[in-house]
Amino acid sequence: MNKPSESHLLAERIQKNSAAEVYTDIGSRGRYATDASIYQTIPIAVCVPSCANDITVALQVARELQVPILPRGGGTSQCGQTTGPALVIDNSKHFRNLISVDAEEKIAVVEPGMVLDHLNAALKKYQLWFPVDVSTSGQATIGGMAGNNSCGSRSIAYGNMVHNVAGIEAWLASGELASFGLMENAKGEALRLGQLVQQLAKKYQTEIDTNWPKVLRRVAGYNLDIFHNQNEKPYRPDGKVNLAHLLVGSEGSLAYFKSLQLQLSPLPQHKTLGVINFVSFHAAMDSAQHIAKLGPTAIELVDRTMLDLGRQNPEFRAVIETALIDKNAATPEAILLVEFSGDNHNALIQQLKDLVTLMADLGLPNSVVEMTQAQMQKNLWEVRKAGLNIMMSLKGDGKPVSFIEDCAVPLEHLAEYTNALTDVFSKYGTRGTWYAHASVGTLHVRPILDMRKDGAQKMRAIAEEAAVLVRKYKGAFSGEHGDGISRGEWIKWQFGDHINQAFGEIKHAFDPQNQLNPGKIVNPPKMDDYSLMRFHPSYKVNPLQTSLDWSAWNVQNDALTEAVSPAGTGMDPAQGFSKAVEMCNNNGHCRKFDAGTMCPSYRVTRDEQHLTRGRANTLRLALSNQLEDQALVSKTVKDAMDLCVGCKGCKRECPTGVDMAKMKIEFLSHYQKEHGLSLRDRLFAYLPTYAHHITKIPGLPTLLNLRNRIPLLALLVERLLGISAKRSLPQWQTKTIWNSPHNRYGLEDWRMKSFAGQKLVVLFADTFNGQFESENLEAAAEVLEAAGYWVNIPRKPDGHYCCGKTLLSNGLVDEAKVQAKELLDHLSIYAKEGIPIIGLEPACILSLRDEYLMMGLGEQAEMVAKHSFTFEEFLMKEAAIQPNNSHHAHPNNLKFKATQQEILVHGHCHQKAFEVVQPVLEVLKMIPGANPKLIESSCCGMAGSFGYEAEHEKISMQMAEISLLPSIRNAPQAIIVADGSSCRHQIHDGLGRQALHIAKVLKMYLKE
Ligand SMILES: Cc1cc2nc3c(=O)[nH]c(=O)nc-3n(C[C@H](O)[C@H](O)[C@H](O)COP(=O)(O)OP(=O)(O)OC[C@H]3O[C@@H](n4cnc5c(N)ncnc54)[C@H](O)[C@@H]3O)c2cc1C
Ligand code: SF4
Ligand code: SF4
């Protein structure tokens, strides 16, 4: 069933009888070929059901055509269990509802595609939560968590997934629906299957007693011990048998979950956190067993390598430093996060004190940072949760590989085990970074291996030695992430022949035709089978002459030292572009919804295709010849890139730094060369070039502005150019900043008149403010002058300087370089003198610090980047400097009238990406009485020309409706501050409200 005609038949029949989306094209299948493991298998087809009925139909058609089935949630598994040659059914888009909550009984019933964080957000009002707090809580689905028997950081207190699932309704391989719950209530097929498994458990009782790992963290195989518990923690407190537990951890190989009944826990009212700083890793490991006796709800490890990597990441640095006793001293070798939680705050404070005393008794006085403040704790937990991703940010082909990353050993052996395994790593020329669940003896460690070279051989050798250690310490080889492909073959090793045979019998009883996720748990492939891997020795990248400079990614690393070779030495035939794309490890963090910017197009569509991960996978497959011919310039890649708004949310929030906005520019540069630009693209791209001429032709600006007033004209423009008639267009001004009579100071003026001690600043007038909202630049200049600065606005006789952003956004990199060079030639005159360059439009001024550094523009670009600031960033920076007598320019000179008015701030995505939103709030606070609030918003959706394009207008508005427009609607009297001209326009089109640039707000309140 691999021939295209057969997969088309499958699709045709499912689509005929259901409302499901079904995909058979190589792009879609390629995007579902991977999870967060090293494996890759292109599925037969992909089905995205809209409801339960669609799944029933898909299962039936697949059964009739003998096509294997692979249920999927977020696809964040680490062992390859979510990859396979099957019909992949993605529950996460629609099949994700909360069906019911019984607060009294503390029971929730959910569909399998529901994401854990979304469930917990809905449970908050009941003061309840589902406590299996996996690190991937923002993207892991309940179905996937049950499929893997996932475990959270607090499993020492709450147990694993299996301890918290009360019932499962599932489709069996036959298509029949069965309810799995308490055995005493079981009926029909569930009862028959339960009894069969019970007989097997009886038959193999001796082997179960002897071979079954006794640690809490054992997730391998099927839970044959439900009839005679072998775990530290009973499956149920009352000891009764629940048949749903048989399905938990079955990795989609026994049944397809339709709904899950979950046992909820009360939300703890208070938490305290002790962060212990260790100067020796061994001491940290050795202490865990003693700390566990204090009754914490979590003990989590973060080692030095991870602390150092985290401190290099702008998103994490400040938070990590709150956990350190002395941030100026050498980084501790390890920290342990010890959490106490409950309803009695005083008792928790006492537990924290006990921890401090214990550490002193263990010879480590003054080693505990005591955190009682909830927000500080939350921030630190977020960083711990990002642990793996921080580690995966290592550039080069050697990557930390998961295959023994969650072996669990009893706490008393933890220190010995970690020492011995570290020795094994060095024997094979590598090392591992350690982190995670010290409380339950499950430490995550991934040795760095290069799967394109000898990685697979080393992986097997290390796994074999690790297995000996796990057996020696009576641990579990698979303690958290499941079996999948990396650990499937170790099930037999762990449990012995008889139990392995029993697993086979269970599988056969549930799934006689071997249709449900075949090759997982029973009859697994070899872990080092190259044909199942994403990267392998025959993986090849097509040569590519890139438009941007990706050499920083074109490097190799040293597995032992993690040192990275110089830029450009990585032997990437695509000059570093493919290595940048391959940084995506499929962890799915871009599927989160809660906070931040990434990824607006996914938030609206919930399509894998319109997700940072989906785009990175599409590019990777294209660059490595796994899609159609000429794939990089194909429709497949174009479609995947289409809704990327270039917001740079991923640049900052993707833990491995996948910067899709830049990748889109690179892609477009090739695509446009092959296919050319449409007239509309040209109009947008070359706007800065012709704008000047329009203002010079008498009457033309007025004529063009008619388009906004005459609906028929707008429709005509839409028909001819594809610019949405629903949009207003920026209004042409005849008096622009460049032809304004106001005299601003030039460098020569400044020098000749020798304003000794005066401070000159350059106010860079971008096309949008300069041409359509020159009053913003006037306001900025007036504010700066009121503070005592001399302001220079660059202009040239035949037009104005432009950063080239509109050209870049359309992939016209060569043309953009010409504009950029001209601008740099001009600005570097100032930068050389240390004169600050200030911009109002975040997208423009920040491109000088971002894209310019990847355009091969040399030292000039570096120098100008160092002197470029957003308007408010400059004011905040200056405000922090003590006023100097030798010149009187200082923001302290600004005197503002007081305000009572509510002020809401929408941060431009690029301000967020560069962490320069805070200055907007700080500078607004210079106005007496001002209490500006930041709107928790993703991208506004306008994103340059994107929202004007007829085919994108609707989705652009949907992006705005995620949170930006509702927040503004709820504040009818508020002043709305938005520094991005696109954002202001979007707010205007969406609500008819006029948002203001901060410069205008400051000017408004300036005392005369
Ligand atoms: C950075 C990172 C951190 C992680 N941290 C943790 C952690 O702290 N704890 C932890 O336990 N795991 C962790 N994991 C592993 C993974 O995120 C979890 O196992 C998660 O629960 C998987 O959820 P998912 O929705 O992505 O499942 P998927 O990967 O989509 O599916 C997992 C398995 O469940 C099966 N499945 C999915 N839906 C159904 C259904 N409806 N019926 C039957 N079977 C189904 C699938 O076939 C598959 O075998 C981490 C992974 C990453 C990348
Ligand atoms: S793009 Fe980034 S966040 Fe998304 S899956 Fe890839 S690595 Fe993770
Ligand atoms: S730039 Fe924005 S829209 Fe594009 S992939 Fe990144 S987060 Fe998504």
Tab-separated table of C-alpha atoms in Angstrom, residues 38 394 396-404 425 428-431 446-463 527 535 557-560:
chain	number	residue	atom	x	y	z
A	38	ILE	CA	16.221	10.979	15.279
A	394	LEU	CA	24.372	23.412	19.787
A	396	GLY	CA	27.064	21.644	13.956
A	397	ASP	CA	26.247	18.067	12.899
A	398	GLY	CA	26.966	16.514	16.282
A	399	LYS	CA	23.700	16.654	18.229
A	400	PRO	CA	22.656	15.401	21.655
A	401	VAL	CA	20.860	12.149	20.753
A	402	SER	CA	18.084	10.558	22.798
A	403	PHE	CA	18.228	6.787	23.283
A	404	ILE	CA	19.269	6.306	26.923
A	425	PHE	CA	30.648	8.535	27.191
A	428	TYR	CA	33.346	6.804	22.941
A	429	GLY	CA	34.719	10.310	22.565
A	430	THR	CA	31.634	12.159	23.707
A	431	ARG	CA	29.966	13.619	26.750
A	446	ARG	CA	22.007	12.786	25.595
A	447	PRO	CA	25.522	12.091	24.395
A	448	ILE	CA	26.557	14.190	21.407
A	449	LEU	CA	26.727	12.002	18.286
A	450	ASP	CA	26.982	12.714	14.605
A	451	MET	CA	24.412	10.471	12.945
A	452	ARG	CA	25.813	11.330	9.528
A	453	LYS	CA	29.099	9.676	10.462
A	454	ASP	CA	29.591	7.001	13.105
A	455	GLY	CA	26.712	8.060	15.368
A	456	ALA	CA	24.666	4.896	14.942
A	457	GLN	CA	27.538	2.547	15.862
A	458	LYS	CA	28.413	4.611	18.916
A	459	MET	CA	24.753	4.786	19.895
A	460	ARG	CA	24.515	0.992	20.023
A	461	ALA	CA	27.798	0.594	21.893
A	462	ILE	CA	26.817	3.183	24.514
A	463	ALA	CA	23.317	1.708	24.864
A	527	MET	CA	17.374	1.143	17.011
A	535	PHE	CA	20.029	11.936	9.193
A	557	ASN	CA	31.376	20.886	16.805
A	558	ASP	CA	33.596	18.826	19.037
A	559	ALA	CA	31.534	16.231	20.865
A	560	LEU	CA	33.837	16.313	23.878
